[in-house]
């Protein structure tokens, strides 16, 4: 594909940020009788707290709007975010009206209601193979953002 083709592609993706480490178990190596020393204790949040889901987009020109998601994102939430942000982001980047939508094969993205909306509101949707790896370049931005977040002291919102 020529470079001009990729210059107008709008890559869309979401990411979850765990503020207090991973979702799974954390392995700890410590000296005997040191389990309660303050310097080796880490913060934790019970009942699934301490994470933030975000959805964003980017193109060769720059980044679009970032949408913070409260709760669980389903196909209806995804459609709402597309309606609110997709065209605004494309306009902000100067690729409207000829942008091409690229999204991965997440079931929310391929839901009938979202596919139907994209058919009528996106100039072109780029199809990806069913079992394709996540080659979306926005993954690089998520990694960079995650590294930047780790530099800040974050507190729990009550």
mmCIF file with all atom_site columns, C-alpha atoms in Angstrom:
data_model
loop_
_atom_site.group_PDB
_atom_site.id
_atom_site.type_symbol
_atom_site.label_atom_id
_atom_site.label_alt_id
_atom_site.label_comp_id
_atom_site.label_asym_id
_atom_site.label_entity_id
_atom_site.label_seq_id
_atom_site.pdbx_PDB_ins_code
_atom_site.Cartn_x
_atom_site.Cartn_y
_atom_site.Cartn_z
_atom_site.occupancy
_atom_site.B_iso_or_equiv
_atom_site.pdbx_formal_charge
_atom_site.auth_seq_id
_atom_site.auth_comp_id
_atom_site.auth_asym_id
_atom_site.auth_atom_id
_atom_site.pdbx_PDB_model_num
ATOM 1   C CA . UNK A 1 1   ? 0.000   0.000   0.000  1.00 0.00 ? 1   UNK A CA 1
ATOM 2   C CA . UNK A 1 2   ? 1.293   3.496   -0.770 1.00 0.00 ? 2   UNK A CA 1
ATOM 3   C CA . UNK A 1 3   ? 2.272   5.846   2.044  1.00 0.00 ? 3   UNK A CA 1
ATOM 4   C CA . UNK A 1 4   ? -0.663  8.144   1.245  1.00 0.00 ? 4   UNK A CA 1
ATOM 5   C CA . UNK A 1 5   ? -3.031  5.304   2.131  1.00 0.00 ? 5   UNK A CA 1
ATOM 6   C CA . UNK A 1 6   ? -1.597  4.927   5.654  1.00 0.00 ? 6   UNK A CA 1
ATOM 7   C CA . UNK A 1 7   ? -1.465  8.679   6.280  1.00 0.00 ? 7   UNK A CA 1
ATOM 8   C CA . UNK A 1 8   ? -5.262  8.774   6.576  1.00 0.00 ? 8   UNK A CA 1
ATOM 9   C CA . UNK A 1 9   ? -5.772  5.598   8.637  1.00 0.00 ? 9   UNK A CA 1
ATOM 10  C CA . UNK A 1 10  ? -7.320  6.181   12.055 1.00 0.00 ? 10  UNK A CA 1
ATOM 11  C CA . UNK A 1 11  ? -6.152  3.440   14.433 1.00 0.00 ? 11  UNK A CA 1
ATOM 12  C CA . UNK A 1 12  ? -8.575  2.846   17.336 1.00 0.00 ? 12  UNK A CA 1
ATOM 13  C CA . UNK A 1 13  ? -7.849  0.772   20.424 1.00 0.00 ? 13  UNK A CA 1
ATOM 14  C CA . UNK A 1 14  ? -8.464  0.522   24.137 1.00 0.00 ? 14  UNK A CA 1
ATOM 15  C CA . UNK A 1 15  ? -6.208  -0.276  27.039 1.00 0.00 ? 15  UNK A CA 1
ATOM 16  C CA . UNK A 1 16  ? -6.558  -1.039  30.724 1.00 0.00 ? 16  UNK A CA 1
ATOM 17  C CA . UNK A 1 17  ? -4.144  0.521   33.183 1.00 0.00 ? 17  UNK A CA 1
ATOM 18  C CA . UNK A 1 18  ? -3.609  -1.198  36.503 1.00 0.00 ? 18  UNK A CA 1
ATOM 19  C CA . UNK A 1 19  ? -2.620  1.522   38.932 1.00 0.00 ? 19  UNK A CA 1
ATOM 20  C CA . UNK A 1 20  ? -1.436  -0.893  41.619 1.00 0.00 ? 20  UNK A CA 1
ATOM 21  C CA . UNK A 1 21  ? 0.347   -3.592  39.616 1.00 0.00 ? 21  UNK A CA 1
ATOM 22  C CA . UNK A 1 22  ? -1.077  -6.526  37.724 1.00 0.00 ? 22  UNK A CA 1
ATOM 23  C CA . UNK A 1 23  ? -4.450  -8.278  37.893 1.00 0.00 ? 23  UNK A CA 1
ATOM 24  C CA . UNK A 1 24  ? -2.823  -11.535 38.932 1.00 0.00 ? 24  UNK A CA 1
ATOM 25  C CA . UNK A 1 25  ? -0.720  -12.757 41.795 1.00 0.00 ? 25  UNK A CA 1
ATOM 26  C CA . UNK A 1 26  ? 2.517   -11.016 42.625 1.00 0.00 ? 26  UNK A CA 1
ATOM 27  C CA . UNK A 1 27  ? 5.536   -13.045 43.645 1.00 0.00 ? 27  UNK A CA 1
ATOM 28  C CA . UNK A 1 28  ? 7.591   -11.706 46.530 1.00 0.00 ? 28  UNK A CA 1
ATOM 29  C CA . UNK A 1 29  ? 11.048  -12.717 47.653 1.00 0.00 ? 29  UNK A CA 1
ATOM 30  C CA . UNK A 1 30  ? 12.002  -11.571 51.128 1.00 0.00 ? 30  UNK A CA 1
ATOM 31  C CA . UNK A 1 31  ? 14.257  -12.426 54.030 1.00 0.00 ? 31  UNK A CA 1
ATOM 32  C CA . UNK A 1 32  ? 12.861  -14.464 56.952 1.00 0.00 ? 32  UNK A CA 1
ATOM 33  C CA . UNK A 1 33  ? 10.905  -12.423 59.562 1.00 0.00 ? 33  UNK A CA 1
ATOM 34  C CA . UNK A 1 34  ? 10.678  -9.344  57.308 1.00 0.00 ? 34  UNK A CA 1
ATOM 35  C CA . UNK A 1 35  ? 7.064   -9.695  56.114 1.00 0.00 ? 35  UNK A CA 1
ATOM 36  C CA . UNK A 1 36  ? 5.760   -6.602  57.938 1.00 0.00 ? 36  UNK A CA 1
ATOM 37  C CA . UNK A 1 37  ? 8.562   -4.150  57.185 1.00 0.00 ? 37  UNK A CA 1
ATOM 38  C CA . UNK A 1 38  ? 7.110   -0.995  55.614 1.00 0.00 ? 38  UNK A CA 1
ATOM 39  C CA . UNK A 1 39  ? 9.726   -0.804  52.863 1.00 0.00 ? 39  UNK A CA 1
ATOM 40  C CA . UNK A 1 40  ? 8.605   -4.119  51.345 1.00 0.00 ? 40  UNK A CA 1
ATOM 41  C CA . UNK A 1 41  ? 4.819   -3.664  51.613 1.00 0.00 ? 41  UNK A CA 1
ATOM 42  C CA . UNK A 1 42  ? 2.864   -2.597  48.532 1.00 0.00 ? 42  UNK A CA 1
ATOM 43  C CA . UNK A 1 43  ? -0.518  -0.909  48.174 1.00 0.00 ? 43  UNK A CA 1
ATOM 44  C CA . UNK A 1 44  ? -3.502  -2.949  47.110 1.00 0.00 ? 44  UNK A CA 1
ATOM 45  C CA . UNK A 1 45  ? -7.115  -2.255  46.251 1.00 0.00 ? 45  UNK A CA 1
ATOM 46  C CA . UNK A 1 46  ? -9.796  -4.845  46.932 1.00 0.00 ? 46  UNK A CA 1
ATOM 47  C CA . UNK A 1 47  ? -12.655 -5.925  44.674 1.00 0.00 ? 47  UNK A CA 1
ATOM 48  C CA . UNK A 1 48  ? -11.142 -5.027  41.300 1.00 0.00 ? 48  UNK A CA 1
ATOM 49  C CA . UNK A 1 49  ? -10.288 -1.395  42.024 1.00 0.00 ? 49  UNK A CA 1
ATOM 50  C CA . UNK A 1 50  ? -7.165  0.388   40.974 1.00 0.00 ? 50  UNK A CA 1
ATOM 51  C CA . UNK A 1 51  ? -7.563  0.206   37.219 1.00 0.00 ? 51  UNK A CA 1
ATOM 52  C CA . UNK A 1 52  ? -8.724  2.571   34.483 1.00 0.00 ? 52  UNK A CA 1
ATOM 53  C CA . UNK A 1 53  ? -9.911  1.636   31.006 1.00 0.00 ? 53  UNK A CA 1
ATOM 54  C CA . UNK A 1 54  ? -9.274  4.126   28.189 1.00 0.00 ? 54  UNK A CA 1
ATOM 55  C CA . UNK A 1 55  ? -10.074 4.211   24.481 1.00 0.00 ? 55  UNK A CA 1
ATOM 56  C CA . UNK A 1 56  ? -8.172  6.376   22.046 1.00 0.00 ? 56  UNK A CA 1
ATOM 57  C CA . UNK A 1 57  ? -7.096  6.769   18.456 1.00 0.00 ? 57  UNK A CA 1
ATOM 58  C CA . UNK A 1 58  ? -4.134  7.923   16.411 1.00 0.00 ? 58  UNK A CA 1
ATOM 59  C CA . UNK A 1 59  ? -3.039  8.469   12.834 1.00 0.00 ? 59  UNK A CA 1
ATOM 60  C CA . UNK A 1 60  ? 0.217   9.342   11.086 1.00 0.00 ? 60  UNK A CA 1
ATOM 61  C CA . UNK A 1 61  ? -0.600  12.993  11.853 1.00 0.00 ? 61  UNK A CA 1
ATOM 62  C CA . UNK A 1 62  ? -1.082  12.677  15.623 1.00 0.00 ? 62  UNK A CA 1
ATOM 63  C CA . UNK A 1 63  ? -3.380  11.507  18.379 1.00 0.00 ? 63  UNK A CA 1
ATOM 64  C CA . UNK A 1 64  ? -7.114  11.952  18.785 1.00 0.00 ? 64  UNK A CA 1
ATOM 65  C CA . UNK A 1 65  ? -9.352  12.241  21.810 1.00 0.00 ? 65  UNK A CA 1
ATOM 66  C CA . UNK A 1 66  ? -8.805  9.955   24.797 1.00 0.00 ? 66  UNK A CA 1
ATOM 67  C CA . UNK A 1 67  ? -11.985 8.620   26.412 1.00 0.00 ? 67  UNK A CA 1
ATOM 68  C CA . UNK A 1 68  ? -11.891 7.368   30.017 1.00 0.00 ? 68  UNK A CA 1
ATOM 69  C CA . UNK A 1 69  ? -14.340 4.542   30.646 1.00 0.00 ? 69  UNK A CA 1
ATOM 70  C CA . UNK A 1 70  ? -16.103 4.069   33.962 1.00 0.00 ? 70  UNK A CA 1
ATOM 71  C CA . UNK A 1 71  ? -17.209 0.492   34.441 1.00 0.00 ? 71  UNK A CA 1
ATOM 72  C CA . UNK A 1 72  ? -17.152 -2.208  31.807 1.00 0.00 ? 72  UNK A CA 1
ATOM 73  C CA . UNK A 1 73  ? -17.017 -1.387  28.117 1.00 0.00 ? 73  UNK A CA 1
ATOM 74  C CA . UNK A 1 74  ? -19.558 -3.319  26.068 1.00 0.00 ? 74  UNK A CA 1
ATOM 75  C CA . UNK A 1 75  ? -20.674 -2.863  22.451 1.00 0.00 ? 75  UNK A CA 1
ATOM 76  C CA . UNK A 1 76  ? -23.093 -0.078  23.427 1.00 0.00 ? 76  UNK A CA 1
ATOM 77  C CA . UNK A 1 77  ? -20.392 1.859   25.278 1.00 0.00 ? 77  UNK A CA 1
ATOM 78  C CA . UNK A 1 78  ? -18.011 1.354   22.340 1.00 0.00 ? 78  UNK A CA 1
ATOM 79  C CA . UNK A 1 79  ? -20.630 2.655   19.901 1.00 0.00 ? 79  UNK A CA 1
ATOM 80  C CA . UNK A 1 80  ? -21.289 5.678   22.135 1.00 0.00 ? 80  UNK A CA 1
ATOM 81  C CA . UNK A 1 81  ? -17.558 6.483   22.207 1.00 0.00 ? 81  UNK A CA 1
ATOM 82  C CA . UNK A 1 82  ? -17.295 6.158   18.411 1.00 0.00 ? 82  UNK A CA 1
ATOM 83  C CA . UNK A 1 83  ? -20.259 8.500   17.952 1.00 0.00 ? 83  UNK A CA 1
ATOM 84  C CA . UNK A 1 84  ? -18.788 11.076  20.348 1.00 0.00 ? 84  UNK A CA 1
ATOM 85  C CA . UNK A 1 85  ? -15.133 10.975  19.350 1.00 0.00 ? 85  UNK A CA 1
ATOM 86  C CA . UNK A 1 86  ? -14.350 9.380   15.989 1.00 0.00 ? 86  UNK A CA 1
ATOM 87  C CA . UNK A 1 87  ? -15.240 12.218  13.614 1.00 0.00 ? 87  UNK A CA 1
ATOM 88  C CA . UNK A 1 88  ? -14.004 14.855  16.071 1.00 0.00 ? 88  UNK A CA 1
ATOM 89  C CA . UNK A 1 89  ? -10.650 13.107  16.283 1.00 0.00 ? 89  UNK A CA 1
ATOM 90  C CA . UNK A 1 90  ? -10.398 12.732  12.498 1.00 0.00 ? 90  UNK A CA 1
ATOM 91  C CA . UNK A 1 91  ? -11.227 16.427  12.114 1.00 0.00 ? 91  UNK A CA 1
ATOM 92  C CA . UNK A 1 92  ? -8.672  17.376  14.787 1.00 0.00 ? 92  UNK A CA 1
ATOM 93  C CA . UNK A 1 93  ? -5.999  15.468  12.833 1.00 0.00 ? 93  UNK A CA 1
ATOM 94  C CA . UNK A 1 94  ? -7.051  16.921  9.497  1.00 0.00 ? 94  UNK A CA 1
ATOM 95  C CA . UNK A 1 95  ? -7.918  13.583  7.877  1.00 0.00 ? 95  UNK A CA 1
ATOM 96  C CA . UNK A 1 96  ? -11.680 14.132  7.681  1.00 0.00 ? 96  UNK A CA 1
ATOM 97  C CA . UNK A 1 97  ? -13.608 13.282  5.434  1.00 0.00 ? 97  UNK A CA 1
ATOM 98  C CA . UNK A 1 98  ? -11.378 10.600  3.857  1.00 0.00 ? 98  UNK A CA 1
ATOM 99  C CA . UNK A 1 99  ? -10.128 8.686   6.895  1.00 0.00 ? 99  UNK A CA 1
ATOM 100 C CA . UNK A 1 100 ? -10.020 4.903   7.120  1.00 0.00 ? 100 UNK A CA 1
ATOM 101 C CA . UNK A 1 101 ? -10.991 3.168   10.387 1.00 0.00 ? 101 UNK A CA 1
ATOM 102 C CA . UNK A 1 102 ? -8.668  0.447   11.675 1.00 0.00 ? 102 UNK A CA 1
ATOM 103 C CA . UNK A 1 103 ? -9.716  -1.549  14.730 1.00 0.00 ? 103 UNK A CA 1
ATOM 104 C CA . UNK A 1 104 ? -8.751  -4.975  16.018 1.00 0.00 ? 104 UNK A CA 1
ATOM 105 C CA . UNK A 1 105 ? -11.026 -8.013  16.155 1.00 0.00 ? 105 UNK A CA 1
ATOM 106 C CA . UNK A 1 106 ? -12.390 -7.370  19.621 1.00 0.00 ? 106 UNK A CA 1
ATOM 107 C CA . UNK A 1 107 ? -15.965 -8.724  19.744 1.00 0.00 ? 107 UNK A CA 1
ATOM 108 C CA . UNK A 1 108 ? -17.238 -5.267  20.735 1.00 0.00 ? 108 UNK A CA 1
ATOM 109 C CA . UNK A 1 109 ? -15.737 -3.767  17.579 1.00 0.00 ? 109 UNK A CA 1
ATOM 110 C CA . UNK A 1 110 ? -17.265 -6.446  15.369 1.00 0.00 ? 110 UNK A CA 1
ATOM 111 C CA . UNK A 1 111 ? -20.698 -6.368  17.005 1.00 0.00 ? 111 UNK A CA 1
ATOM 112 C CA . UNK A 1 112 ? -23.473 -5.923  14.452 1.00 0.00 ? 112 UNK A CA 1
ATOM 113 C CA . UNK A 1 113 ? -24.609 -2.588  15.915 1.00 0.00 ? 113 UNK A CA 1
ATOM 114 C CA . UNK A 1 114 ? -21.056 -1.162  15.688 1.00 0.00 ? 114 UNK A CA 1
ATOM 115 C CA . UNK A 1 115 ? -20.362 -2.583  12.227 1.00 0.00 ? 115 UNK A CA 1
ATOM 116 C CA . UNK A 1 116 ? -23.632 -1.155  10.926 1.00 0.00 ? 116 UNK A CA 1
ATOM 117 C CA . UNK A 1 117 ? -22.845 2.299   12.360 1.00 0.00 ? 117 UNK A CA 1
ATOM 118 C CA . UNK A 1 118 ? -19.340 2.205   10.832 1.00 0.00 ? 118 UNK A CA 1
ATOM 119 C CA . UNK A 1 119 ? -20.804 1.224   7.455  1.00 0.00 ? 119 UNK A CA 1
ATOM 120 C CA . UNK A 1 120 ? -22.838 4.444   7.332  1.00 0.00 ? 120 UNK A CA 1
ATOM 121 C CA . UNK A 1 121 ? -20.507 6.834   9.167  1.00 0.00 ? 121 UNK A CA 1
ATOM 122 C CA . UNK A 1 122 ? -16.951 5.837   8.209  1.00 0.00 ? 122 UNK A CA 1
ATOM 123 C CA . UNK A 1 123 ? -15.671 6.395   4.677  1.00 0.00 ? 123 UNK A CA 1
ATOM 124 C CA . UNK A 1 124 ? -13.788 3.079   4.823  1.00 0.00 ? 124 UNK A CA 1
ATOM 125 C CA . UNK A 1 125 ? -13.229 0.323   7.401  1.00 0.00 ? 125 UNK A CA 1
ATOM 126 C CA . UNK A 1 126 ? -10.063 -1.747  7.097  1.00 0.00 ? 126 UNK A CA 1
ATOM 127 C CA . UNK A 1 127 ? -10.759 -5.442  7.649  1.00 0.00 ? 127 UNK A CA 1
ATOM 128 C CA . UNK A 1 128 ? -8.293  -7.503  9.666  1.00 0.00 ? 128 UNK A CA 1
ATOM 129 C CA . UNK A 1 129 ? -7.841  -11.268 9.601  1.00 0.00 ? 129 UNK A CA 1
ATOM 130 C CA . UNK A 1 130 ? -9.768  -13.199 12.252 1.00 0.00 ? 130 UNK A CA 1
ATOM 131 C CA . UNK A 1 131 ? -6.704  -14.501 14.100 1.00 0.00 ? 131 UNK A CA 1
ATOM 132 C CA . UNK A 1 132 ? -4.298  -11.685 13.273 1.00 0.00 ? 132 UNK A CA 1
ATOM 133 C CA . UNK A 1 133 ? -1.818  -10.513 15.899 1.00 0.00 ? 133 UNK A CA 1
ATOM 134 C CA . UNK A 1 134 ? -2.353  -7.088  17.415 1.00 0.00 ? 134 UNK A CA 1
ATOM 135 C CA . UNK A 1 135 ? -0.300  -4.998  14.984 1.00 0.00 ? 135 UNK A CA 1
ATOM 136 C CA . UNK A 1 136 ? -2.032  -1.745  15.815 1.00 0.00 ? 136 UNK A CA 1
ATOM 137 C CA . UNK A 1 137 ? 0.665   0.945   16.223 1.00 0.00 ? 137 UNK A CA 1
ATOM 138 C CA . UNK A 1 138 ? -1.383  2.567   18.982 1.00 0.00 ? 138 UNK A CA 1
ATOM 139 C CA . UNK A 1 139 ? -0.052  -0.229  21.250 1.00 0.00 ? 139 UNK A CA 1
ATOM 140 C CA . UNK A 1 140 ? 3.240   1.706   21.308 1.00 0.00 ? 140 UNK A CA 1
ATOM 141 C CA . UNK A 1 141 ? 1.429   4.763   22.658 1.00 0.00 ? 141 UNK A CA 1
ATOM 142 C CA . UNK A 1 142 ? -0.290  2.696   25.357 1.00 0.00 ? 142 UNK A CA 1
ATOM 143 C CA . UNK A 1 143 ? 3.105   1.384   26.480 1.00 0.00 ? 143 UNK A CA 1
ATOM 144 C CA . UNK A 1 144 ? 4.562   4.904   26.547 1.00 0.00 ? 144 UNK A CA 1
ATOM 145 C CA . UNK A 1 145 ? 1.540   6.206   28.483 1.00 0.00 ? 145 UNK A CA 1
ATOM 146 C CA . UNK A 1 146 ? 1.793   3.323   30.959 1.00 0.00 ? 146 UNK A CA 1
ATOM 147 C CA . UNK A 1 147 ? 5.460   4.157   31.619 1.00 0.00 ? 147 UNK A CA 1
ATOM 148 C CA . UNK A 1 148 ? 4.582   7.828   32.172 1.00 0.00 ? 148 UNK A CA 1
ATOM 149 C CA . UNK A 1 149 ? 1.749   6.938   34.577 1.00 0.00 ? 149 UNK A CA 1
ATOM 150 C CA . UNK A 1 150 ? 4.122   4.840   36.703 1.00 0.00 ? 150 UNK A CA 1
ATOM 151 C CA . UNK A 1 151 ? 6.188   7.974   37.464 1.00 0.00 ? 151 UNK A CA 1
ATOM 152 C CA . UNK A 1 152 ? 3.336   9.603   39.422 1.00 0.00 ? 152 UNK A CA 1
ATOM 153 C CA . UNK A 1 153 ? 2.077   8.973   42.940 1.00 0.00 ? 153 UNK A CA 1
ATOM 154 C CA . UNK A 1 154 ? -1.533  7.891   42.454 1.00 0.00 ? 154 UNK A CA 1
ATOM 155 C CA . UNK A 1 155 ? -4.213  7.900   45.134 1.00 0.00 ? 155 UNK A CA 1
ATOM 156 C CA . UNK A 1 156 ? -7.500  6.025   45.327 1.00 0.00 ? 156 UNK A CA 1
ATOM 157 C CA . UNK A 1 157 ? -10.684 8.015   44.619 1.00 0.00 ? 157 UNK A CA 1
ATOM 158 C CA . UNK A 1 158 ? -13.360 7.382   47.270 1.00 0.00 ? 158 UNK A CA 1
#
